[in-house]
Coordinates of C-alpha atoms and ligand atoms in Angstrom, one line a residue:
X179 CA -11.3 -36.5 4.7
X180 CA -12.4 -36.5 8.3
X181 CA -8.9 -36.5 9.8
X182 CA -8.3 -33.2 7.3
X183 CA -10.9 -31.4 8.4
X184 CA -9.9 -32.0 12.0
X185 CA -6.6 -30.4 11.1
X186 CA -8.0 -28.0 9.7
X187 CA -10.1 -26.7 12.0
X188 CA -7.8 -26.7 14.2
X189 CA -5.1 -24.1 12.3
X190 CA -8.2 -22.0 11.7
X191 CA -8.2 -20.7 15.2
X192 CA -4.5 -20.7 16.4
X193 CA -3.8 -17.5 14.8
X194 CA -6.8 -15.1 16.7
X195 CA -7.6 -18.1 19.4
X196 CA -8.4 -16.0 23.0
X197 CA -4.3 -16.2 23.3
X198 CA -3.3 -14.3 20.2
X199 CA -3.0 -11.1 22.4
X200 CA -0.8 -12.4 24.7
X201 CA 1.7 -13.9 21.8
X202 CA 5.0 -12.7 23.6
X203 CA 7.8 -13.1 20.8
X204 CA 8.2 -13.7 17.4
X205 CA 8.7 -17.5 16.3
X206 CA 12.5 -17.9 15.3
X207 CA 12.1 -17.9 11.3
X208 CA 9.9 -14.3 11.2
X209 CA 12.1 -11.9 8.9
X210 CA 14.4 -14.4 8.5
X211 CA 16.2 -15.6 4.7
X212 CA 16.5 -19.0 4.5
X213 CA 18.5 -20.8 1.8
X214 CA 15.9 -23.6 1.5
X215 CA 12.2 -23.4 3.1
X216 CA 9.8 -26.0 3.0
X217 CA 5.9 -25.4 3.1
X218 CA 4.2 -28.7 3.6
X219 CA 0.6 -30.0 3.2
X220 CA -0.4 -27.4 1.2
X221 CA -3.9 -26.9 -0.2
X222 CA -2.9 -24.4 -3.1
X223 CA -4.7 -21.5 -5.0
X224 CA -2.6 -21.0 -7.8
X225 CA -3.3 -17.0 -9.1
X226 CA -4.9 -17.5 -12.2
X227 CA -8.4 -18.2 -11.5
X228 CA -7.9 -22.5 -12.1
X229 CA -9.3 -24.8 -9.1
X230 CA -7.1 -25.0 -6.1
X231 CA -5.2 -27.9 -5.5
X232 CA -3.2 -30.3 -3.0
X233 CA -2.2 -31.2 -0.7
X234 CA 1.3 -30.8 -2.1
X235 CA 4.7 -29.8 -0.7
X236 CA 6.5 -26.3 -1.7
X237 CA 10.0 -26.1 -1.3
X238 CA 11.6 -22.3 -1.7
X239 CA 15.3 -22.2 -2.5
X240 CA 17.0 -18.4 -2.2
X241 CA 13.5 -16.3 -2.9
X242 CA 12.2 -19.0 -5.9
X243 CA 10.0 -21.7 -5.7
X244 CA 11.9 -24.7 -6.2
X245 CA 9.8 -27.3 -6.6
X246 CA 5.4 -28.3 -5.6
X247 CA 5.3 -31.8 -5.1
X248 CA 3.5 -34.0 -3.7
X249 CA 3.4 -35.0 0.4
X250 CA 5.1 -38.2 0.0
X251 CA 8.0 -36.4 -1.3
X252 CA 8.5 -33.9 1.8
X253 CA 9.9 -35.6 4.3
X254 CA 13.3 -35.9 2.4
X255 CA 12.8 -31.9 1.4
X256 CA 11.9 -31.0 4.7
X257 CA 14.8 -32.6 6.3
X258 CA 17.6 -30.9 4.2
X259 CA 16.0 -27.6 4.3
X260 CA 16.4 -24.6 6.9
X261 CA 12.9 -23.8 7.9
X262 CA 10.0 -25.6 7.9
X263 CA 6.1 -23.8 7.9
X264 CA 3.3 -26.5 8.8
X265 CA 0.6 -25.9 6.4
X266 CA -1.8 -28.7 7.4
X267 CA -5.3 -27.6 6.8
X268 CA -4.0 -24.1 5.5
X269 CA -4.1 -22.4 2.1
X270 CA -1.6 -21.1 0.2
X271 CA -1.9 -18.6 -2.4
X272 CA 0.5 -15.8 -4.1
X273 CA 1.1 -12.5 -2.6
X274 CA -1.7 -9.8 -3.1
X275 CA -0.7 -7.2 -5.4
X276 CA -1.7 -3.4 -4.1
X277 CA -2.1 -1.6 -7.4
X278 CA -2.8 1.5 -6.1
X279 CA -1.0 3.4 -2.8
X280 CA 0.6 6.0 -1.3
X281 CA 3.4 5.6 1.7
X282 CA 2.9 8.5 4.3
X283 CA 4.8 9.4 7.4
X284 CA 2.0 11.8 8.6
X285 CA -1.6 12.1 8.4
X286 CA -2.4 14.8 10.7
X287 CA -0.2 18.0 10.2
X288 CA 2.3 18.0 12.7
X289 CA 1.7 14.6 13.8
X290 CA 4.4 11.7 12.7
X291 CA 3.3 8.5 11.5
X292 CA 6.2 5.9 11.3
X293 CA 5.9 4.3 7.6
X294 CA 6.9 1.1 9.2
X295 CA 3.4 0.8 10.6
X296 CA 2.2 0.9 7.2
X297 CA 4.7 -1.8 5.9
X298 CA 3.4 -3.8 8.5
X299 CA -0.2 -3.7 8.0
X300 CA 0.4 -4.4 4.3
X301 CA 2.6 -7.5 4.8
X302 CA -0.3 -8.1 7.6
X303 CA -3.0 -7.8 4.6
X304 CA -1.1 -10.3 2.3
X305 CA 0.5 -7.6 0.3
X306 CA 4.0 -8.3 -0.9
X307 CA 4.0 -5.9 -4.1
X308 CA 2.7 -2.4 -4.5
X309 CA 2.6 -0.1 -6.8
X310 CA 3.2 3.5 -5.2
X311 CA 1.4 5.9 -7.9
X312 CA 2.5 9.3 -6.6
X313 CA 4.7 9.6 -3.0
X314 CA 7.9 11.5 -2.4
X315 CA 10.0 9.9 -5.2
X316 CA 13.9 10.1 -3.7
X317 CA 12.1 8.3 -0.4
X318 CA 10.2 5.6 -2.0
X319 CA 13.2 4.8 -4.4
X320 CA 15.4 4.7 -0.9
X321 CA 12.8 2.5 0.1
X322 CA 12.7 0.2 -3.1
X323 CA 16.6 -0.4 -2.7
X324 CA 15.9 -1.5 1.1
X325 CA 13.5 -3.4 0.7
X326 CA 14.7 -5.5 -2.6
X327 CA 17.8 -6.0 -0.5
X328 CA 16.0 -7.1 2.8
X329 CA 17.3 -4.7 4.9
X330 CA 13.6 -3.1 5.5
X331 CA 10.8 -5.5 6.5
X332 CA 7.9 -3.8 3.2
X333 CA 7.0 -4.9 0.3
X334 CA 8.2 -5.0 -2.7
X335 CA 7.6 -1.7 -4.4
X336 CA 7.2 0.2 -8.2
X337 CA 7.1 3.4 -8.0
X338 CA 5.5 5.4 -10.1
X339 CA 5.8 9.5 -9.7
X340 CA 3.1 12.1 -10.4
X341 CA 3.3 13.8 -13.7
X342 CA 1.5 16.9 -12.6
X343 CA 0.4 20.6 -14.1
X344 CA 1.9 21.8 -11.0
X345 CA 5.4 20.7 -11.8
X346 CA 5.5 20.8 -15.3
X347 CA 3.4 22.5 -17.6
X348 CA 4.4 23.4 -21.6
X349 CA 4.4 20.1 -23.7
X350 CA 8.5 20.6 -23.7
X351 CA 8.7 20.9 -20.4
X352 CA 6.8 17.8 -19.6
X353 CA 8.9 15.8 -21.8
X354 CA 12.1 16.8 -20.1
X355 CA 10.5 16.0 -16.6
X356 CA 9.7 12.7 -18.0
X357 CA 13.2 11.4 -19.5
X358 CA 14.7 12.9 -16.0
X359 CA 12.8 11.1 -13.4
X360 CA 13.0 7.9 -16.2
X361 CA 16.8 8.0 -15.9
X362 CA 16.4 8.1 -12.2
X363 CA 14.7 5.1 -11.9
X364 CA 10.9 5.8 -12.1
X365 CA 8.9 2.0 -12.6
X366 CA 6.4 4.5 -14.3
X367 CA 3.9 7.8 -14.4
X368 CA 0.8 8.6 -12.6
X369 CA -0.8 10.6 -14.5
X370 CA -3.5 13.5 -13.0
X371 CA -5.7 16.3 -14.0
X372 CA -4.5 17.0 -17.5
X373 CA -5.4 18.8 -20.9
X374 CA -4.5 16.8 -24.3
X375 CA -1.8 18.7 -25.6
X376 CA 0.3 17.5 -22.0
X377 CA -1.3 14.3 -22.2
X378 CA -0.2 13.2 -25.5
X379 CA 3.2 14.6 -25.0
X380 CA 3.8 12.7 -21.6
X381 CA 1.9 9.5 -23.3
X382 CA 4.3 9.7 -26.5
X383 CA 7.2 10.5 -24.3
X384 CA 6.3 7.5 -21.8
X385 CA 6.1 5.2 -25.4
X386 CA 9.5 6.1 -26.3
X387 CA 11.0 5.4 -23.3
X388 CA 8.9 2.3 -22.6
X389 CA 7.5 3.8 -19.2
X390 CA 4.1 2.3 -18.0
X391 CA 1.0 4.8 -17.3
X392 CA -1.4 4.9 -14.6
X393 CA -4.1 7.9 -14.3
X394 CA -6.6 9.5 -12.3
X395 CA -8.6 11.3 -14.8
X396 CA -11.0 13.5 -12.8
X397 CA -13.4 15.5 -13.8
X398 CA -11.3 17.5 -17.0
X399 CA -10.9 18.2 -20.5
X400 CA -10.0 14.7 -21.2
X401 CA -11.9 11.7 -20.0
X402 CA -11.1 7.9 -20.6
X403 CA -11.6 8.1 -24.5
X404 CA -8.7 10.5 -24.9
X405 CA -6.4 8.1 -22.5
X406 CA -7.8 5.1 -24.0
X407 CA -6.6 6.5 -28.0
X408 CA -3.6 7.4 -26.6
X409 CA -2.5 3.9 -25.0
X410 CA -2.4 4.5 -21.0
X411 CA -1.8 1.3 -19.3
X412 CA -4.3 1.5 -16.6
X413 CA -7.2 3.6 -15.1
X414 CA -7.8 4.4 -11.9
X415 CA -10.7 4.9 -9.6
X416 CA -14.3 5.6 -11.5
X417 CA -13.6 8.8 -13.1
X418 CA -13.0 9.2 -16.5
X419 CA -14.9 6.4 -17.6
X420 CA -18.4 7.5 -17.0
X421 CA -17.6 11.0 -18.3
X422 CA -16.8 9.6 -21.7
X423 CA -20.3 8.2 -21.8
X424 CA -21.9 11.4 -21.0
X425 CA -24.3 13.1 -23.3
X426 CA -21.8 16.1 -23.2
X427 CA -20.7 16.8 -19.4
X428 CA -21.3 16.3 -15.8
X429 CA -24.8 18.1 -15.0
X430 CA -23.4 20.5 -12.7
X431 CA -25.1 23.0 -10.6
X432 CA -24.3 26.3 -11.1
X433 CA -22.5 26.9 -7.5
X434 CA -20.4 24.1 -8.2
X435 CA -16.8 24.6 -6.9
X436 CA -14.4 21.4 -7.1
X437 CA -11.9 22.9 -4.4
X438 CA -14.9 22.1 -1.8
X439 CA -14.5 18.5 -1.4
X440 CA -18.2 18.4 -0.2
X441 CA -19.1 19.5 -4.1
X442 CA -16.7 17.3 -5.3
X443 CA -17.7 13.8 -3.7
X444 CA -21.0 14.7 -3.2
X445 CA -21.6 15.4 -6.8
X446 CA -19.4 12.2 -8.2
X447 CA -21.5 9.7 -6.0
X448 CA -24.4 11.2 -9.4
X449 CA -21.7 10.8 -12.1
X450 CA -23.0 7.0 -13.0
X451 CA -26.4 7.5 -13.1
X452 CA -25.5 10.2 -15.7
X453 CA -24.1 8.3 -18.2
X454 CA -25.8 6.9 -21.3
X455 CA -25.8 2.8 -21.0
X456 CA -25.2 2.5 -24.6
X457 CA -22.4 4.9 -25.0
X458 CA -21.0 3.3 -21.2
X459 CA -20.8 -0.6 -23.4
X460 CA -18.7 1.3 -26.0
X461 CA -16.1 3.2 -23.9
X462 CA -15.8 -0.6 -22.0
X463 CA -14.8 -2.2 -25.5
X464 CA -12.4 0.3 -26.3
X465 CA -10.7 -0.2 -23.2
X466 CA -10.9 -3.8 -23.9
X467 CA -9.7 -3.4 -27.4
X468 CA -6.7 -1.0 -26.5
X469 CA -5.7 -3.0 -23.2
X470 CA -6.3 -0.7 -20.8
X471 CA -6.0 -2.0 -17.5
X472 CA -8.8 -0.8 -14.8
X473 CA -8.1 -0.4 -11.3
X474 CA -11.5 0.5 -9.5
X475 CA -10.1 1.2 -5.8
X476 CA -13.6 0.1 -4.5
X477 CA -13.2 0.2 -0.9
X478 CA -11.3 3.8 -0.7
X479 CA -15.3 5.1 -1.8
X480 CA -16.8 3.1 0.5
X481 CA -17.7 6.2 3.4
X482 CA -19.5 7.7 1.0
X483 CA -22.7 5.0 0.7
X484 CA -22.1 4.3 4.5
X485 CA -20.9 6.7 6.7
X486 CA -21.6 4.8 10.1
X487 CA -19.9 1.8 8.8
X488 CA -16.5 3.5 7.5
X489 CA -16.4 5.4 10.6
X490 CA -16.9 2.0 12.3
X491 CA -14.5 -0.2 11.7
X492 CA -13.3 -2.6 14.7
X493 CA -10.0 -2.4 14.0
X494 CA -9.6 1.4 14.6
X495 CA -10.0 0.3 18.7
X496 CA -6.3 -1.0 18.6
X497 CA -4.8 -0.2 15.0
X498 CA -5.4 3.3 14.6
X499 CA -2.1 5.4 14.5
X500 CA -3.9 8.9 15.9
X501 CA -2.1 10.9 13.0
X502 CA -4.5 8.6 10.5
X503 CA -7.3 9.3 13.5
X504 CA -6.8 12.8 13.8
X505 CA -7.0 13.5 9.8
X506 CA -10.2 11.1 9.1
X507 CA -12.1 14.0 11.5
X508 CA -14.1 16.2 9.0
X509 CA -12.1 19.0 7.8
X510 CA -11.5 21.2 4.7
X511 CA -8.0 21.1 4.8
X512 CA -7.2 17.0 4.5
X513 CA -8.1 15.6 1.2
X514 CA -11.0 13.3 1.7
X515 CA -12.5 14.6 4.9
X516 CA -15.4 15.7 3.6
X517 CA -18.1 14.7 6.1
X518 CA -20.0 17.7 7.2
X519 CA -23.8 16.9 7.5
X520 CA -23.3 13.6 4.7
X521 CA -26.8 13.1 3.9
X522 CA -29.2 10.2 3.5
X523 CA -29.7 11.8 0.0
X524 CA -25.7 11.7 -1.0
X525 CA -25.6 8.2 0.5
X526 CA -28.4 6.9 -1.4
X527 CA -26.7 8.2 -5.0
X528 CA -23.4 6.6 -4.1
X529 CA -25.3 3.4 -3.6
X530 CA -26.6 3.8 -7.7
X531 CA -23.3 4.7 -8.2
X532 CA -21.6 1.7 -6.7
X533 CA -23.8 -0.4 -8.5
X534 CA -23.5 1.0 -11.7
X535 CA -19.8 1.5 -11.5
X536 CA -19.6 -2.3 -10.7
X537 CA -21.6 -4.1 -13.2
X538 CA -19.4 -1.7 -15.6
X539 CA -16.1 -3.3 -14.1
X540 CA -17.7 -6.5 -14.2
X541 CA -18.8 -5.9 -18.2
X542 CA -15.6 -4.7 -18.4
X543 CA -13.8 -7.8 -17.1
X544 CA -16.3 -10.8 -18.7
X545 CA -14.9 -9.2 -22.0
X546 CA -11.4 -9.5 -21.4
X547 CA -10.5 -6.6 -19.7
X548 CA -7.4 -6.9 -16.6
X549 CA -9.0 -5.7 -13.4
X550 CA -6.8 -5.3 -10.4
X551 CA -6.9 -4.2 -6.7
X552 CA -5.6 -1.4 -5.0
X553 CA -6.4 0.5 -1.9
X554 CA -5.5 3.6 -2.0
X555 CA -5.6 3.8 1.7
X556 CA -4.8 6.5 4.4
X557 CA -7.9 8.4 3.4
X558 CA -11.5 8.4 3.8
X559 CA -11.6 6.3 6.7
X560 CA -9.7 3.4 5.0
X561 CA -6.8 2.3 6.4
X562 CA -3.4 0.5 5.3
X563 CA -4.1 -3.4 4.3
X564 CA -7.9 -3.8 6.0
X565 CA -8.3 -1.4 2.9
X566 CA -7.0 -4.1 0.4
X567 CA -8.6 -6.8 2.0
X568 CA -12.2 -5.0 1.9
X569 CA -11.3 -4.2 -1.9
X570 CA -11.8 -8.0 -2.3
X571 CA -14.7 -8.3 -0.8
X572 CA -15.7 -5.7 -3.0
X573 CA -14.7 -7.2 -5.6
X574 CA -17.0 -10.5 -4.6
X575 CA -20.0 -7.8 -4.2
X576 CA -19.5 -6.5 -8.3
X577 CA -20.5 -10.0 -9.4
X578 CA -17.0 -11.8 -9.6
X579 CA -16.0 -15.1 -7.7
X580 CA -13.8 -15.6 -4.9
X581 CA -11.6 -17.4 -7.6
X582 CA -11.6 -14.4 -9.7
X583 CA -11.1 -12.0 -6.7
X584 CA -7.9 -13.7 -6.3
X585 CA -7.1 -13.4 -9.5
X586 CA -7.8 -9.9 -9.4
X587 CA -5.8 -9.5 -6.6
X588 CA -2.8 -11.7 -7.4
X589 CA -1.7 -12.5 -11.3
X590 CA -3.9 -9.6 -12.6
X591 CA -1.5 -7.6 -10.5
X592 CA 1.2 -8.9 -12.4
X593 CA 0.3 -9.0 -15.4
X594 CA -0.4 -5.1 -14.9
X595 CA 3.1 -4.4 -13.9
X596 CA 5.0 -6.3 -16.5
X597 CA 6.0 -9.2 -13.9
X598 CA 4.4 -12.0 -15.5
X599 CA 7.2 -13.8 -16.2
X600 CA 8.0 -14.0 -12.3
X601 CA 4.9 -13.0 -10.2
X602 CA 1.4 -13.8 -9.0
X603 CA 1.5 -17.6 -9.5
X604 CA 2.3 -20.6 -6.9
X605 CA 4.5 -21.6 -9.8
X606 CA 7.9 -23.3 -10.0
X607 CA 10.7 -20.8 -11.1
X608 CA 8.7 -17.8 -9.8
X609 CA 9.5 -15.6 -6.6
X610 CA 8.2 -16.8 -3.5
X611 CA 5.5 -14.8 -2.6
X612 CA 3.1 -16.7 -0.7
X613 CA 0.6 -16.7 1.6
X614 CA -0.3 -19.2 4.4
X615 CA -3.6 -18.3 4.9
X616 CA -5.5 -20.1 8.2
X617 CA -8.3 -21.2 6.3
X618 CA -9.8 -21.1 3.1
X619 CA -9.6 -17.6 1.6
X620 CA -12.7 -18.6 -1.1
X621 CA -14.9 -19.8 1.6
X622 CA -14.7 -16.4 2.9
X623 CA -12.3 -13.4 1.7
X624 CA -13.3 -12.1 5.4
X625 CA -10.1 -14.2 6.2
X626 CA -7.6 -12.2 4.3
X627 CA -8.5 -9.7 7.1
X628 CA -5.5 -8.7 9.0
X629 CA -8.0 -8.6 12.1
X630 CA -9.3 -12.1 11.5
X631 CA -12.8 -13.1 11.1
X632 CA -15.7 -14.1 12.5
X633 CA -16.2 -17.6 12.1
X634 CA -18.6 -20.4 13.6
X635 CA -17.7 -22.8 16.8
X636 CA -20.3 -25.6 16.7
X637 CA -19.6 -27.4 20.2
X638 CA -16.1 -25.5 20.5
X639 CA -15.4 -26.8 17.0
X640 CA -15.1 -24.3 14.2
X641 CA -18.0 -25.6 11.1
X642 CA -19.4 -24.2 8.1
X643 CA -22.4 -22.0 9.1
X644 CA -24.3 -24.1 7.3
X645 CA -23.8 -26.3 9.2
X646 CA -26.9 -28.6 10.6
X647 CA -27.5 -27.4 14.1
X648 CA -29.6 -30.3 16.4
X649 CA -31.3 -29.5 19.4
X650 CA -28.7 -29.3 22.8
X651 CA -25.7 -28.0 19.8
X652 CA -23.9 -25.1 20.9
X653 CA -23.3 -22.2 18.3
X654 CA -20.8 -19.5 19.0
X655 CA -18.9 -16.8 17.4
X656 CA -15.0 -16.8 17.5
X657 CA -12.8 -14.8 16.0
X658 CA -10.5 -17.1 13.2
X659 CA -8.9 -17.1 10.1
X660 CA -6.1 -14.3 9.0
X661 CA -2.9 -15.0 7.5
X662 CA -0.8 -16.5 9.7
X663 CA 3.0 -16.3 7.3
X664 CA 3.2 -13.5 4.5
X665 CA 6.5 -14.5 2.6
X666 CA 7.4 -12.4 0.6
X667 CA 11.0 -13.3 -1.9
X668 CA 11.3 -16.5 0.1
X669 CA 11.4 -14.7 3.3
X670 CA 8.6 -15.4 6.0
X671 CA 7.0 -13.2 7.9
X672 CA 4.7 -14.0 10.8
X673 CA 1.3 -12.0 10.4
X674 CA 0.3 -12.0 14.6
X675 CA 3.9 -10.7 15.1
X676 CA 3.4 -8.0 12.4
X677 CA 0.1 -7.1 14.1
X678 CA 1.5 -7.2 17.8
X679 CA 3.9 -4.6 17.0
X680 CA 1.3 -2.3 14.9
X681 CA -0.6 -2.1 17.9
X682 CA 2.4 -1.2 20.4
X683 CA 3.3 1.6 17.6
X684 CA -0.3 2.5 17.8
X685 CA 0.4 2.5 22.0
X686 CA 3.1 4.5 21.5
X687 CA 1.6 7.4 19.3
X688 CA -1.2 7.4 21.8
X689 CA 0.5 8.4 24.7
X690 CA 3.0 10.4 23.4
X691 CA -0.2 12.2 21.7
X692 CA -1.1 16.0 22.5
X693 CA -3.6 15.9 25.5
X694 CA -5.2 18.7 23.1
X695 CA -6.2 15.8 20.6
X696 CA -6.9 12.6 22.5
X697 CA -10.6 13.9 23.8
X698 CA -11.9 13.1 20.3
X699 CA -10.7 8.7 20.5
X700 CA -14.0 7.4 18.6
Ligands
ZN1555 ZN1 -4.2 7.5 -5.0

């Protein structure tokens, strides 16, 4: 035991040790297939919320896993395979499924944003599926293609178009739109701002052709009971829900207009405390009843209870493509820039709100409902993978275990987008999406973090910080963890790498930037 923790301590730091920086090149096997791959002394979490395990060997043969065994057994793997990843004192646990994004290539107007940066920092975060619910449709299914062929370093990606009023309208219509963009290849719909008659022709249409539904429900004529008796797949966000458990609608002030995003997100952080508690248990059973999945998207509302702390972040210091930078500045044009004069009234009411909000997803989910993560990032001050990896940590703060975070994050995912057969569990005959994570993600989901994490040196040694500390010890702060190998379809790909190169992109931008723009670098 002593010897592993040793070890293990050890591969905490290497990643984010005081060299990381200075990393010059990629190790050989980054971005590289290999027939056979070999991940040895594994501790493993396996995606469905049971105790992790190990140490064990995991050998990966053309994108499956092959075999887990244990060590005894990997010296003969190890020497007939290709590549060889070292996980002594490291964890390993299935790819983290982003439920919820959008790819961009600009923020700012005017302003490029290379969507390779954004690929990275999601590979970076663990994520090796997403689910792309609205986007430019002929690019993302370009980008599908690529990347399920390897010739792109991204996730995997489902992509699942916007149904909207703006480009459809009469029932007919709608149902026409919905058999075209099926026989192009849509994964699915996202579904936003809608009256019933659309909504149960797109929901019957989407039934016949077997399509999966995600919405966004707003603030409209139908909330989450009409989507709910019509058999949507999953909600996103808060919306929706609360509304059905209103006695009636929203109290709205009479100057309310929802094109000012001030009136819109000031007035939703008040939606919660709104609803009735009785009526709020009911709509949650129905969802539970009708299997609809929720997908909360936590962190992307995070600004709005803590201003100073979004704005914050200490990854924006090297990570922050200025397109991203330039648009998070308060402005009435960009969706979700909405911070003129944020008050400590409007934060206060978005704290009730988040704690409302999340002892409904945690009802929700101790009676059977499939919650999932997604991060929705790219607005609000949240950006690219650190969004994903704060929506677990989120997750931990609604009530649920690291254990069930993961889950969450990983076989939830799955099970949400029909994979379960293949995806979100370290389990032979699945596809080899893995994480080699330095450290132990439910000691501390700060780890996921594609930054690192703080952890505790005790006499140069990183410890628990609980720790016993004697007189003449020497505590310090050093900055561990991260993932050190996201692999996604067998293929590894080396997290400091990822990072080194989202930061010379970042570089880049910032030079090349408009001397107009760069007064404002927070
Ligand atoms: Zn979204």
């Amino acid at each position: 035991m002593k010897i592993f923790a040793a070890a293990f301590a050890f591969a905490m730091l290497c990643t984010f040790g005081s060299t990381a920086a200075q990393q010059p090149q990629a190790p050989p096997i980054h971005a590289k297939a290999a027939r056979r791959l070999v991940i040895r002394n594994a501790i493993v979490i396996y995606g469905s919320g049971k105790p992790p395990y190990g140490p064990v060997d995991i050998v990966v043969q053309d994108g499956l896993i092959a075999s887990i065994s244990g060590s005894a057994d990997g010296n003969s793997a190890a020497a007939t395979s290709d590549t060889v990843i070292d996980a002594t004192g490291k964890y390993v646990m299935p790819g983290i499924v982003n439920a919820h994004m959008h790819w961009h290539e600009e923020r700012q107007a005017g302003m490029p944003q290379p969507v390779q940066y954004e690929r990275n920092l999601y590979l970076a975060a663990g994520v090796t599926t997403v689910r792309e619910v609205g986007g430019d449709f002929e690019k993302s299914k370009r980008w599908q293609a690529e990347s399920n062929a390897h010739t792109i370093v991204a996730p995997r990606i489902l992509v699942y178009p916007f149904v909207s009023k703006g480009r459809t309208g009469a029932p007919a219509e709608i149902r026409a739109w919905i058999r075209e963009i099926h026989q192009k290849g849509a994964d699915g719909l996202k579904i936003i701002g809608m009256d019933r008659d659309q909504l149960e022709a797109i929901m019957d249409e989407s039934h016949k052709l077997g399509l999966r539904t995600a919405t966004h429900i707003a603030v409209e004529e139908t909330t989450a009971k009409d989507y709910i008796e019509l058999g949507v797949n999953s909600i996103e966000h808060f919306y929706g829900v609360a509304d059905a458990a209103l006695a009636g609608i929203q109290a709205f002030p009479s100057d309310m207009n929802y094109s000012n995003e001030i009136h819109r997100f000031g007035r939703a952080g008040e939606l919660y405390a709104q609803a009735d508690p009785a009526k709020l248990h009911k709509v949650i059973d129905r969802m539970v009843e009708h299997h609809v999945a929720w997908d909360p998207t936590f962190s992307i509302y995070e600004a709005s209870r803590d201003l100073v702390r979004a704005q914050n972040q200490p990854w924006f210091r090297d990570y922050l493509h200025p397109s991203m930078e330039e648009y998070f500045k308060g402005s009435t044009e960009n969706h979700g820039s909405y911070f003129f004069g944020w008050t400590s009234t409007q934060e206060a009411r978005w704290k009730q709100q988040y704690r409302i909000w999340m002892d409904a997803v945690r009802e929700f989910a101790t009676k059977g409902g499939l919650v999932t993560t997604g991060d929705d990032a790219g607005y609000i001050y949240s950006m690219y993978g650190f969004g994903i990896s704060r929506e677990l940590e989120l997750h931990e703060e609604a009530g649920f275990q690291p254990l069930e975070v993961v889950e969450h994050a990983t076989w939830n995912g799955a099970r949400l987008l029909g994979m379960e057969d293949r995806l979100g569990k370290v389990r032979e005959g699945f596809i080899a999406d893995l994480l080699v994570v330095n450290g132990n993600p439910l000691e501390n989901l700060k780890l996921l973090n594609p930054y690192g994490a703080d952890v505790m040196l005790l006499n140069g040694r990183p410890a628990s910080n609980y720790s016993p500390i004697a007189r003449g010890d020497k505590a310090q702060n050093a900055r561990g963890g991260g993932i050190e190998w996201t692999i996604k379809d067998g293929i590894p790909y080396h997290v400091p790498t990822l990072m080194r190169e989202v930061k010379e992109m970042v570089a880049r931008a910032r030079a090349e930037r408009p001397r107009s723009t760069a007064a404002g670098l927070r």
